[in-house]
Amino acid sequence: MNFFEDVREYLRVNHEAVVQSLLDHIWLALLPVGIAFVLSLPIGWAVSRFGWIRHPVLTLSSIIYTIPSLALLLLLPGILHTSILDPLNVVVALSLYSLALLVRTVVDGLESIDDQIVQAATAMGYRPARRWFTVDLPLALPVILSGLRVATVANISMVSVAALIGIGGLGQLFTRGFQLGFYGPPIAIGLVLCVALALLADTIIVLFQRLVTPWTRAGSSR
Amino acid sequence: MIEFDDVTKRYPDGTVAVGNLSMTIPTGAITVLVGPSGCGKTTSLRMINRMIDPTSGSIRIDGEDITGQDPALLRRSIGYVIQHAGLFPHRTVVDNVATVPVLEGMSRKQARAAAYTLLERVGLTAGMADRYPVQLSGGQQQRVGVARALAADPPVMLMDEPFSAVDPVVREGLQQEFLRLQGELGKTIVMVTHDIDEAIKLGDHVAVFAEGGRLAQLSAPEELLANPVDDFVAGFVGRDRGYRGLSFAGSADLDVEPVTTEVEGLRLSLDDAGRPLGWAGVGGLLPTEGSYHAGDSLRVVTDLTLLSPAGAAVRVDAEGRADGLVRQSTVAAYVRRRQLGRLGSTES
């Protein structure tokens, strides 16, 4: 009982800082996913179009994903000539991780399409660009969007690390808790908001997926 | 008219899919390309809409060489139907059918309106228009595939094994409807099949391909059955070609005897309206095993004489009243004279 009163008290005093952390967390997590998504489509297209780059691109993706996030956050200021406290470091680092994840799913998605359908579209008289956007891409969407769900949730959880190098987000509530000698309330608030945010973002993507890929559910209503 | 002029398709590994093919596919008729797998029939078909480009030689549609044409525009003027229909799984039936008109710049609304009419034409109900392909049976999907190919009213249609993925009963129905539709539309159709019976049934002309992409024979199906040019064609056409060839002969010239004639000790028994009841003999009434109309083929009549206990086929008029009998011996003599006339005329 006492703990919940402490949480309420903490929120009463620090609600402005908590809201600010939440907002920082949202854009720090989602902007990289957006950037990575936009970049992953042409890269995925190129991989499906030029077979020889498949191996190098996918290997590079795997390597990027194995770099520890803290190391990358400390390395990037040197590469980008940014200050260590610049949020750009976080955005770039998370964009790279998201890109590594999404390139693979875009490639998987495009490769999951029945070649006969693509052939049929070409034989109907589609030009390559229009065919890609109106046949290939929509058919790859179920796989691509499931990758986007993973990337989004992973990012929302990973942004917390940014607090360790002094950048905003809900992770700051964790560092605050530690600074106050393992004081529970900010840690609990940060954890709950982080999970809630991940669930909300995931739900939005699932709803979007239902909206844009109605045919995937048609089979069951026969 | 589609003309192949010395067309060869050779792949980088040296395989010759089509070798020095020259043939003319007439306008407004169904030409079926048939042959064992790997004989180049599908390659030949796909060269017509430039899905594959020939290594050498040229293809002309109505006198115009297709090599210089924009492939996308060329393909929009050629309907294309494939096995398993190849429908777009992410589009409803009506939007699948509207594909080519929309590509050609028609508004979606207009294209849909036209698509509804086409769906009816291929025997589907408007209620299916908003379904997704996965919700249709194989036969229904194939109908949608045909409607999609017809949507822009192309003069030429290419069909690659269009009926092979459905069960025999459905296939039979689709084939009948296809012939009815072609009777109304009169398109220039090129179809690929590995099934010689389908080729003979549907084709106005049948092109038999041999391994290595060689055209062995191109002729009317009747001619193919009667006079295969070599052992390969004869073997591919298969058994019973004499009997199957009778499908293309009419029965109008057969000598018909009165229904009252006694045949092999049996006499045709009729009801009050004059419809056949059966063959009456000492043992009672035996079934006639069916009857034929004046327009039926010689194959139908021959089959009836084989089934009938009296060895005679019963002809009926439009109302089903018996109006004549044809004996097995009459049919046999007629077929013999016909074959003699055909072979005699070929040699002269």
Coordinates of C-alpha atoms in Angstrom, one line a residue:
Chain A
M1 CA 0.0 0.0 0.0
N2 CA 2.8 2.3 1.1
F3 CA 4.6 1.7 -2.3
F4 CA 1.6 3.0 -4.3
E5 CA 1.4 6.1 -2.2
D6 CA 5.1 6.7 -2.9
V7 CA 4.4 6.3 -6.6
R8 CA 1.5 8.8 -6.4
E9 CA 3.6 11.2 -4.5
Y10 CA 6.5 10.8 -7.0
L11 CA 4.1 11.5 -9.9
R12 CA 2.6 14.5 -8.1
V13 CA 6.0 16.1 -7.7
N14 CA 7.7 15.0 -10.9
H15 CA 4.8 14.6 -13.4
E16 CA 6.3 17.2 -15.8
A17 CA 9.6 15.4 -15.9
V18 CA 7.9 12.0 -16.3
V19 CA 5.7 13.3 -19.3
Q20 CA 8.8 14.8 -20.8
S21 CA 10.7 11.5 -20.5
L22 CA 7.7 9.7 -22.1
L23 CA 7.6 12.1 -25.0
D24 CA 11.4 11.9 -25.5
H25 CA 11.1 8.1 -25.4
I26 CA 8.4 8.0 -28.1
W27 CA 10.3 10.1 -30.6
L28 CA 13.7 8.6 -29.8
A29 CA 12.2 5.1 -30.4
L30 CA 9.9 5.7 -33.3
L31 CA 11.9 8.1 -35.5
P32 CA 14.6 5.5 -36.1
V33 CA 12.0 2.8 -37.0
G34 CA 10.5 5.2 -39.5
I35 CA 13.9 6.1 -41.0
A36 CA 14.9 2.4 -41.1
F37 CA 11.6 1.4 -42.7
V38 CA 11.9 3.9 -45.5
L39 CA 15.5 2.9 -46.1
S40 CA 14.8 -0.9 -45.9
L41 CA 12.4 -0.9 -48.8
P42 CA 14.9 0.2 -51.6
I43 CA 17.6 -1.9 -50.0
G44 CA 15.3 -4.9 -49.9
W45 CA 14.2 -4.2 -53.5
A46 CA 17.9 -4.1 -54.6
V47 CA 18.6 -7.4 -52.9
S48 CA 15.7 -9.1 -54.6
R49 CA 16.7 -7.5 -57.9
F50 CA 20.4 -8.1 -57.8
G51 CA 21.1 -11.5 -56.3
W52 CA 24.8 -11.0 -55.9
I53 CA 24.4 -8.3 -53.2
R54 CA 22.2 -10.5 -51.1
H55 CA 25.0 -12.2 -49.2
P56 CA 27.1 -9.1 -48.4
V57 CA 24.0 -7.0 -47.4
L58 CA 22.5 -9.7 -45.1
T59 CA 25.9 -10.4 -43.6
L60 CA 26.5 -6.7 -42.9
S61 CA 23.0 -6.6 -41.3
S62 CA 23.9 -9.4 -38.9
I63 CA 27.2 -7.8 -38.0
I64 CA 25.5 -4.4 -37.2
Y65 CA 23.1 -6.2 -35.0
T66 CA 25.8 -7.9 -32.9
I67 CA 27.5 -4.5 -32.0
P68 CA 26.7 -3.8 -28.4
S69 CA 24.4 -0.8 -28.2
L70 CA 26.4 1.0 -25.5
A71 CA 29.6 0.6 -27.5
L72 CA 27.9 2.0 -30.6
L73 CA 26.5 5.0 -28.6
L74 CA 30.0 5.8 -27.4
L75 CA 31.6 5.3 -30.9
L76 CA 29.1 7.4 -32.9
P77 CA 30.1 10.8 -31.6
G78 CA 33.6 10.2 -32.9
I79 CA 32.3 9.2 -36.3
L80 CA 29.5 11.8 -36.6
H81 CA 31.5 14.6 -34.9
T82 CA 28.5 15.1 -32.6
S83 CA 28.6 15.8 -28.8
I84 CA 28.2 12.8 -26.6
L85 CA 24.9 14.2 -25.3
D86 CA 23.5 14.8 -28.8
P87 CA 20.2 12.7 -29.3
L88 CA 21.3 12.3 -32.9
N89 CA 23.7 9.5 -31.7
V90 CA 20.8 7.6 -30.3
V91 CA 18.7 8.1 -33.5
V92 CA 21.5 7.0 -35.7
A93 CA 22.4 3.9 -33.6
L94 CA 18.8 2.8 -33.3
S95 CA 18.2 3.4 -37.0
L96 CA 21.1 1.1 -37.8
Y97 CA 19.7 -1.7 -35.6
S98 CA 16.2 -1.3 -37.0
L99 CA 17.6 -1.2 -40.5
A100 CA 19.6 -4.4 -39.9
L101 CA 16.3 -6.1 -38.7
L102 CA 14.0 -4.7 -41.4
V103 CA 16.2 -5.3 -44.4
R104 CA 16.1 -9.0 -43.6
T105 CA 12.3 -9.0 -43.2
V106 CA 11.8 -7.0 -46.4
V107 CA 14.0 -9.5 -48.3
D108 CA 12.1 -12.4 -46.7
G109 CA 8.8 -10.7 -47.5
L110 CA 9.7 -10.1 -51.2
E111 CA 11.0 -13.7 -51.5
S112 CA 7.8 -15.1 -50.0
I113 CA 5.8 -14.0 -53.0
D114 CA 4.7 -16.7 -55.4
D115 CA 6.7 -16.1 -58.6
Q116 CA 3.7 -17.1 -60.7
I117 CA 1.8 -14.1 -59.4
V118 CA 4.6 -11.8 -60.4
Q119 CA 4.9 -13.4 -63.8
A120 CA 1.2 -13.1 -64.3
A121 CA 1.3 -9.4 -63.4
T122 CA 4.1 -8.8 -65.9
A123 CA 2.2 -10.7 -68.6
M124 CA -0.9 -8.5 -67.9
G125 CA 1.3 -5.5 -68.9
Y126 CA 2.5 -4.0 -65.7
R127 CA 5.7 -1.9 -66.0
P128 CA 8.3 -2.8 -63.3
A129 CA 7.9 0.1 -61.0
R130 CA 4.1 0.0 -60.9
R131 CA 4.1 -3.7 -60.5
W132 CA 6.5 -3.4 -57.5
F133 CA 4.4 -0.9 -55.7
T134 CA 1.0 -2.5 -56.4
V135 CA 1.7 -6.2 -56.5
D136 CA 5.1 -7.1 -55.0
L137 CA 5.0 -4.7 -52.0
P138 CA 1.4 -5.4 -50.9
L139 CA 2.0 -9.1 -51.1
A140 CA 5.2 -8.8 -49.0
L141 CA 3.4 -6.6 -46.4
P142 CA 2.3 -9.3 -44.0
V143 CA 5.9 -10.4 -43.5
I144 CA 7.3 -6.8 -43.6
L145 CA 4.8 -5.6 -41.0
S146 CA 5.6 -8.5 -38.6
G147 CA 9.2 -7.4 -38.9
L148 CA 8.2 -3.8 -38.2
R149 CA 6.4 -5.0 -35.0
V150 CA 9.6 -6.6 -33.7
A151 CA 11.8 -3.6 -34.6
T152 CA 9.4 -1.2 -33.0
V153 CA 9.1 -3.1 -29.7
A154 CA 12.8 -3.7 -29.7
N155 CA 13.5 0.0 -30.1
I156 CA 11.1 1.0 -27.4
S157 CA 13.0 -1.2 -25.0
M158 CA 16.4 -0.2 -26.3
V159 CA 16.0 3.6 -26.0
S160 CA 16.2 3.1 -22.2
V161 CA 19.9 2.5 -22.6
A162 CA 20.3 6.1 -23.9
A163 CA 19.8 7.3 -20.3
L164 CA 23.1 5.7 -19.4
I165 CA 24.9 8.3 -21.6
G166 CA 22.7 11.1 -20.3
I167 CA 20.1 11.3 -23.1
G168 CA 16.4 11.5 -22.3
G169 CA 13.7 8.9 -22.4
L170 CA 12.1 6.7 -19.8
G171 CA 15.5 5.3 -19.0
Q172 CA 16.1 8.4 -17.1
L173 CA 13.6 7.2 -14.5
F174 CA 15.6 4.1 -14.0
T175 CA 18.9 6.0 -13.5
R176 CA 17.1 8.3 -11.2
G177 CA 15.9 5.4 -9.2
F178 CA 19.4 4.0 -8.9
Q179 CA 20.8 7.4 -8.0
L180 CA 18.3 7.6 -5.1
G181 CA 19.6 4.3 -3.8
F182 CA 17.3 1.8 -5.5
Y183 CA 14.2 4.0 -4.9
G184 CA 11.3 2.0 -6.4
P185 CA 8.7 4.4 -7.6
P186 CA 10.5 6.0 -10.6
I187 CA 11.8 2.6 -11.7
A188 CA 8.2 1.2 -11.5
I189 CA 6.8 4.1 -13.4
G190 CA 9.4 3.9 -16.1
L191 CA 8.9 0.1 -16.5
V192 CA 5.1 0.4 -16.7
L193 CA 5.2 3.2 -19.2
C194 CA 7.8 1.4 -21.3
V195 CA 5.7 -1.8 -21.4
A196 CA 2.5 0.2 -22.0
L197 CA 4.1 2.1 -24.9
A198 CA 5.4 -1.1 -26.5
L199 CA 2.0 -2.7 -26.2
L200 CA 0.3 0.3 -27.7
A201 CA 2.7 0.7 -30.6
D202 CA 2.4 -3.1 -31.3
T203 CA -1.4 -2.8 -31.2
I204 CA -1.4 0.1 -33.6
I205 CA 0.7 -1.8 -36.1
V206 CA -1.5 -4.9 -35.8
L207 CA -4.6 -2.8 -36.5
F208 CA -2.8 -1.1 -39.4
Q209 CA -1.9 -4.6 -40.7
R210 CA -5.5 -5.7 -40.5
L211 CA -6.6 -2.7 -42.4
V212 CA -4.1 -3.0 -45.3
T213 CA -3.9 -6.8 -45.6
P214 CA -7.6 -7.8 -45.4
W215 CA -7.0 -10.7 -47.8
T216 CA -4.9 -12.6 -45.3
R217 CA -7.9 -13.1 -43.1
A218 CA -10.3 -14.0 -46.0
G219 CA -9.3 -17.7 -46.1
S220 CA -11.0 -18.5 -42.8
S221 CA -14.4 -17.0 -43.8
R222 CA -15.0 -19.3 -46.7
Chain B
M1 CA -2.8 -14.0 -87.6
I2 CA 0.4 -14.8 -85.6
E3 CA 3.4 -15.8 -87.7
F4 CA 6.5 -17.6 -86.4
D5 CA 9.3 -17.1 -88.8
D6 CA 12.3 -19.4 -88.2
V7 CA 12.2 -18.8 -84.5
T8 CA 14.9 -20.4 -82.3
K9 CA 15.3 -20.1 -78.5
R10 CA 18.6 -21.3 -77.2
Y11 CA 19.6 -20.9 -73.6
P12 CA 23.1 -19.9 -72.5
D13 CA 23.8 -23.5 -71.4
G14 CA 23.2 -24.6 -75.0
T15 CA 19.7 -26.1 -74.5
V16 CA 17.5 -25.5 -77.5
A17 CA 13.9 -24.9 -76.3
V18 CA 12.5 -24.1 -79.7
G19 CA 14.3 -24.9 -82.9
N20 CA 13.7 -23.2 -86.2
L21 CA 10.0 -22.9 -85.7
S22 CA 7.9 -21.5 -88.5
M23 CA 4.2 -21.7 -88.2
T24 CA 1.1 -19.6 -88.9
I25 CA -1.6 -19.3 -86.3
P26 CA -4.9 -18.1 -87.9
T27 CA -7.1 -15.3 -86.7
G28 CA -10.3 -16.1 -84.9
A29 CA -9.6 -19.7 -84.2
I30 CA -8.2 -21.9 -81.4
T31 CA -4.8 -23.2 -82.0
V32 CA -3.6 -25.7 -79.5
L33 CA 0.2 -26.4 -78.9
V34 CA 0.6 -29.9 -77.6
G35 CA 3.5 -32.2 -76.8
P36 CA 5.5 -33.9 -74.1
S37 CA 7.1 -31.8 -71.4
G38 CA 10.2 -30.0 -72.5
C39 CA 9.1 -29.7 -76.1
G40 CA 9.1 -26.0 -76.2
K41 CA 5.3 -25.4 -76.4
T42 CA 5.2 -23.1 -73.4
T43 CA 8.4 -21.3 -74.5
S44 CA 6.7 -20.7 -77.9
L45 CA 3.6 -19.4 -76.2
R46 CA 5.5 -17.0 -74.0
M47 CA 7.4 -15.6 -76.9
I48 CA 4.2 -14.3 -78.4
N49 CA 3.8 -11.7 -75.5
R50 CA 7.5 -11.3 -75.1
M51 CA 7.8 -12.9 -71.7
I52 CA 10.6 -14.7 -73.4
D53 CA 12.5 -13.2 -76.4
P54 CA 13.7 -15.5 -79.2
T55 CA 17.4 -16.0 -79.8
S56 CA 16.8 -15.6 -83.6
G57 CA 13.9 -15.4 -86.0
S58 CA 10.9 -13.1 -85.8
I59 CA 7.3 -13.2 -84.6
R60 CA 4.6 -11.1 -86.3
I61 CA 1.1 -10.4 -85.1
D62 CA -1.1 -9.2 -88.0
G63 CA 2.0 -8.5 -90.0
E64 CA 3.8 -6.4 -87.4
D65 CA 7.0 -7.6 -85.9
I66 CA 6.6 -7.7 -82.1
T67 CA 10.3 -7.3 -81.4
G68 CA 10.2 -3.5 -81.8
Q69 CA 7.1 -3.1 -79.7
D70 CA 6.9 -1.9 -76.1
P71 CA 6.5 -5.1 -74.1
A72 CA 4.0 -3.7 -71.6
L73 CA 1.7 -2.2 -74.3
L74 CA 2.0 -5.4 -76.3
R75 CA 1.0 -7.5 -73.3
R76 CA -2.0 -5.4 -72.5
S77 CA -3.3 -6.2 -76.0
I78 CA -2.9 -10.0 -75.4
G79 CA -5.0 -11.8 -72.8
Y80 CA -3.1 -14.3 -70.7
V81 CA -4.5 -17.2 -68.7
I82 CA -2.4 -19.6 -66.7
Q83 CA -2.7 -22.8 -64.8
H84 CA -4.0 -22.2 -61.2
A85 CA -5.3 -18.9 -62.7
G86 CA -2.5 -16.8 -61.1
L87 CA -4.9 -14.4 -59.6
F88 CA -3.7 -11.5 -57.4
P89 CA -4.4 -12.8 -53.8
H90 CA -4.5 -9.3 -52.4
R91 CA -7.3 -8.1 -54.7
T92 CA -11.0 -9.0 -54.8
V93 CA -12.4 -10.9 -57.7
V94 CA -13.8 -7.8 -59.4
D95 CA -10.5 -5.9 -59.0
N96 CA -8.6 -8.8 -60.4
V97 CA -10.8 -8.7 -63.5
A98 CA -10.4 -4.9 -63.7
T99 CA -6.6 -5.1 -63.8
V100 CA -5.8 -4.5 -67.4
P101 CA -8.4 -1.8 -68.1
V102 CA -7.1 0.1 -65.0
L103 CA -3.6 -0.3 -66.4
E104 CA -4.8 1.2 -69.6
G105 CA -6.0 4.3 -67.8
M106 CA -9.7 3.5 -67.3
S107 CA -11.1 4.8 -64.0
R108 CA -11.5 2.2 -61.3
K109 CA -15.2 2.7 -61.1
Q110 CA -15.7 2.2 -64.9
A111 CA -13.4 -0.8 -64.9
R112 CA -15.3 -2.4 -62.1
A113 CA -18.7 -1.9 -63.8
A114 CA -17.3 -3.6 -66.9
A115 CA -15.8 -6.4 -64.7
Y116 CA -19.2 -7.2 -63.2
T117 CA -20.6 -7.9 -66.7
L118 CA -17.7 -10.1 -67.6
L119 CA -18.1 -12.1 -64.4
E120 CA -21.6 -12.9 -65.4
R121 CA -20.4 -13.8 -68.9
V122 CA -18.0 -16.5 -67.5
G123 CA -20.7 -17.9 -65.3
L124 CA -20.0 -16.3 -61.9
T125 CA -22.5 -14.4 -59.8
A126 CA -22.2 -10.8 -58.7
G127 CA -22.1 -12.1 -55.1
M128 CA -18.6 -13.5 -55.7
A129 CA -17.2 -10.1 -57.0
D130 CA -16.1 -8.9 -53.6
R131 CA -14.5 -12.1 -52.4
Y132 CA -10.8 -12.8 -52.5
P133 CA -9.4 -15.5 -54.7
V134 CA -8.6 -17.8 -51.8
Q135 CA -12.3 -17.9 -51.1
L136 CA -13.1 -19.5 -54.5
S137 CA -12.8 -23.1 -55.7
G138 CA -10.2 -23.9 -58.3
G139 CA -12.8 -23.9 -61.1
Q140 CA -14.2 -20.5 -60.0
Q141 CA -10.7 -19.1 -59.9
Q142 CA -10.1 -20.3 -63.4
R143 CA -13.3 -18.5 -64.6
V144 CA -12.0 -15.3 -63.0
G145 CA -8.7 -15.9 -64.8
V146 CA -10.5 -16.1 -68.1
A147 CA -12.6 -13.0 -67.3
R148 CA -9.4 -11.1 -66.3
A149 CA -7.8 -12.0 -69.6
L150 CA -10.9 -10.9 -71.6
A151 CA -11.4 -7.6 -69.7
A152 CA -9.6 -5.3 -72.1
D153 CA -11.2 -7.2 -75.1
P154 CA -7.8 -8.2 -76.6
P155 CA -7.9 -9.8 -80.0
V156 CA -5.4 -12.4 -79.0
M157 CA -5.5 -14.7 -75.9
L158 CA -2.7 -17.0 -74.7
M159 CA -3.7 -19.8 -72.4
D160 CA -1.1 -21.9 -70.7
E161 CA -2.6 -25.2 -69.4
P162 CA -5.7 -23.3 -68.3
F163 CA -7.8 -26.4 -67.4
S164 CA -5.2 -28.8 -66.0
A165 CA -5.4 -27.9 -62.3
V166 CA -9.0 -28.7 -61.9
D167 CA -10.7 -32.1 -61.4
P168 CA -12.1 -33.9 -64.5
V169 CA -15.8 -33.0 -64.0
V170 CA -15.1 -29.3 -63.5
R171 CA -12.7 -29.4 -66.4
E172 CA -15.3 -30.8 -68.7
G173 CA -17.7 -28.0 -67.7
L174 CA -15.1 -25.3 -68.2
Q175 CA -14.1 -26.7 -71.6
Q176 CA -17.7 -26.6 -72.8
E177 CA -18.2 -23.1 -71.6
F178 CA -14.9 -22.0 -73.0
L179 CA -16.0 -23.3 -76.4
R180 CA -19.4 -21.6 -76.1
L181 CA -17.7 -18.3 -75.1
Q182 CA -15.2 -18.6 -78.0
G183 CA -18.2 -19.2 -80.3
E184 CA -19.5 -15.8 -79.3
L185 CA -16.2 -13.9 -79.2
G186 CA -14.1 -15.4 -82.0
K187 CA -10.8 -14.5 -80.5
T188 CA -7.4 -15.7 -81.8
I189 CA -6.5 -18.2 -79.1
V190 CA -3.2 -20.0 -78.6
M191 CA -3.4 -22.7 -75.9
V192 CA -0.8 -24.9 -74.5
T193 CA -1.7 -28.4 -73.1
H194 CA 0.1 -31.7 -72.5
D195 CA -3.3 -33.5 -72.9
I196 CA -3.8 -34.6 -76.5
D197 CA -7.5 -35.3 -75.9
E198 CA -8.0 -31.7 -74.7
A199 CA -6.1 -30.5 -77.8
I200 CA -8.3 -32.5 -80.1
K201 CA -11.5 -31.5 -78.3
L202 CA -10.8 -27.7 -78.2
G203 CA -8.5 -27.0 -81.1
D204 CA -9.5 -25.8 -84.5
H205 CA -5.9 -26.5 -85.3
V206 CA -3.5 -28.6 -83.3
A207 CA 0.3 -28.2 -83.3
V208 CA 2.2 -31.2 -82.1
F209 CA 5.6 -30.4 -80.8
A210 CA 8.4 -33.0 -80.4
E211 CA 11.4 -32.9 -78.1
G212 CA 13.9 -30.2 -78.9
G213 CA 11.3 -27.7 -79.8
R214 CA 10.5 -29.2 -83.2
L215 CA 7.1 -28.7 -84.7
A216 CA 6.1 -32.2 -85.9
Q217 CA 2.7 -31.5 -87.3
L218 CA 0.2 -28.6 -87.5
S219 CA -3.2 -29.5 -88.8
A220 CA -6.9 -29.8 -88.0
P221 CA -7.5 -32.4 -85.2
E222 CA -9.4 -34.6 -87.6
E223 CA -6.5 -34.6 -90.0
L224 CA -4.1 -35.3 -87.1
L225 CA -6.1 -38.4 -86.1
A226 CA -6.5 -39.7 -89.7
N227 CA -3.1 -38.9 -91.1
P228 CA -0.3 -38.4 -88.5
V229 CA 2.8 -37.4 -90.5
D230 CA 5.2 -39.7 -88.6
D231 CA 5.6 -42.3 -85.9
F232 CA 6.1 -39.7 -83.2
V233 CA 2.8 -38.0 -83.9
A234 CA 1.0 -41.3 -84.3
G235 CA 2.5 -42.4 -81.0
F236 CA 1.6 -39.2 -79.3
V237 CA -1.9 -39.1 -80.6
G238 CA -2.3 -42.5 -79.1
R239 CA -4.7 -45.5 -79.4
D240 CA -8.2 -45.4 -80.8
R241 CA -7.4 -42.7 -83.3
G242 CA -9.7 -44.3 -85.8
Y243 CA -12.6 -44.3 -83.4
R244 CA -11.8 -40.8 -82.0
G245 CA -11.6 -39.4 -85.5
L246 CA -15.3 -40.3 -86.0
S247 CA -16.1 -37.3 -83.7
F248 CA -15.4 -35.0 -86.6
A249 CA -17.7 -36.8 -89.1
G250 CA -21.4 -36.1 -89.3
S251 CA -24.0 -38.8 -89.3
A252 CA -26.4 -37.2 -91.8
D253 CA -25.3 -39.4 -94.8
L254 CA -26.0 -42.7 -93.1
D255 CA -28.7 -44.9 -94.6
V256 CA -31.6 -44.8 -92.1
E257 CA -34.2 -47.6 -92.0
P258 CA -37.8 -47.2 -90.8
V259 CA -38.4 -47.7 -87.1
T260 CA -40.6 -50.7 -87.8
T261 CA -37.7 -52.7 -89.3
E262 CA -36.9 -55.9 -87.4
V263 CA -33.2 -56.1 -86.5
E264 CA -31.7 -59.4 -85.3
G265 CA -35.1 -60.7 -84.2
L266 CA -35.8 -57.6 -82.1
R267 CA -38.3 -54.9 -82.9
L268 CA -38.4 -51.3 -81.5
S269 CA -41.2 -50.7 -79.1
L270 CA -42.6 -47.2 -78.9
D271 CA -44.9 -45.4 -76.5
D272 CA -48.1 -43.6 -77.6
A273 CA -46.1 -40.4 -78.5
G274 CA -43.7 -42.5 -80.6
R275 CA -40.8 -42.3 -78.2
P276 CA -38.6 -45.5 -78.0
L277 CA -39.3 -47.7 -75.0
G278 CA -36.9 -50.6 -75.8
W279 CA -36.2 -53.5 -78.0
A280 CA -39.0 -56.1 -77.8
G281 CA -37.9 -59.8 -78.2
V282 CA -38.9 -63.2 -76.9
G283 CA -37.3 -62.5 -73.5
G284 CA -39.2 -59.2 -73.0
L285 CA -38.1 -55.5 -73.4
L286 CA -34.4 -54.7 -73.6
P287 CA -33.1 -51.2 -73.2
T288 CA -32.1 -49.1 -76.2
E289 CA -29.1 -47.6 -74.4
G290 CA -29.9 -44.2 -75.7
S291 CA -30.6 -42.5 -79.0
Y292 CA -29.1 -39.8 -81.3
H293 CA -30.2 -36.7 -83.1
A294 CA -29.6 -35.9 -86.8
G295 CA -26.8 -33.5 -86.0
D296 CA -24.8 -35.9 -83.8
S297 CA -21.4 -37.2 -84.9
L298 CA -20.6 -40.5 -86.4
R299 CA -18.8 -41.4 -83.1
V300 CA -22.1 -41.1 -81.2
V301 CA -23.9 -43.3 -83.6
T302 CA -21.1 -45.9 -83.7
D303 CA -21.1 -46.0 -79.9
L304 CA -24.9 -46.6 -79.8
T305 CA -24.6 -49.5 -82.3
L306 CA -22.0 -51.0 -80.0
L307 CA -24.2 -50.7 -76.9
S308 CA -27.6 -51.6 -78.5
P309 CA -28.7 -55.2 -77.9
A310 CA -30.0 -55.2 -81.5
G311 CA -26.7 -53.7 -82.9
A312 CA -28.7 -50.7 -84.2
A313 CA -28.8 -47.0 -83.2
V314 CA -32.1 -45.3 -82.7
R315 CA -32.5 -41.8 -84.3
V316 CA -35.0 -39.4 -82.7
D317 CA -36.4 -36.0 -83.7
A318 CA -36.4 -32.9 -81.6
E319 CA -39.4 -34.1 -79.6
G320 CA -37.7 -37.4 -78.8
R321 CA -39.9 -39.5 -81.3
A322 CA -38.0 -42.3 -82.9
D323 CA -37.7 -41.6 -86.7
G324 CA -35.2 -44.2 -87.9
L325 CA -32.7 -47.0 -87.2
V326 CA -29.1 -47.4 -88.3
R327 CA -27.5 -50.9 -88.2
Q328 CA -24.0 -51.6 -87.2
S329 CA -23.3 -53.1 -90.6
T330 CA -24.5 -49.8 -92.2
V331 CA -22.2 -47.8 -90.1
A332 CA -19.2 -50.1 -90.7
A333 CA -19.7 -50.0 -94.4
Y334 CA -20.0 -46.2 -94.3
V335 CA -16.9 -45.7 -92.3
R336 CA -15.0 -48.0 -94.6
R337 CA -16.1 -46.1 -97.7
R338 CA -15.2 -42.8 -96.0
Q339 CA -11.7 -44.0 -95.1
L340 CA -11.2 -45.4 -98.6
G341 CA -12.2 -42.0 -100.1
R342 CA -9.9 -40.1 -97.7
L343 CA -6.8 -42.2 -98.3
G344 CA -7.5 -42.4 -102.0
S345 CA -7.8 -38.6 -102.3
T346 CA -4.6 -38.1 -100.3
E347 CA -2.6 -40.2 -102.6
S348 CA -3.9 -38.7 -105.8

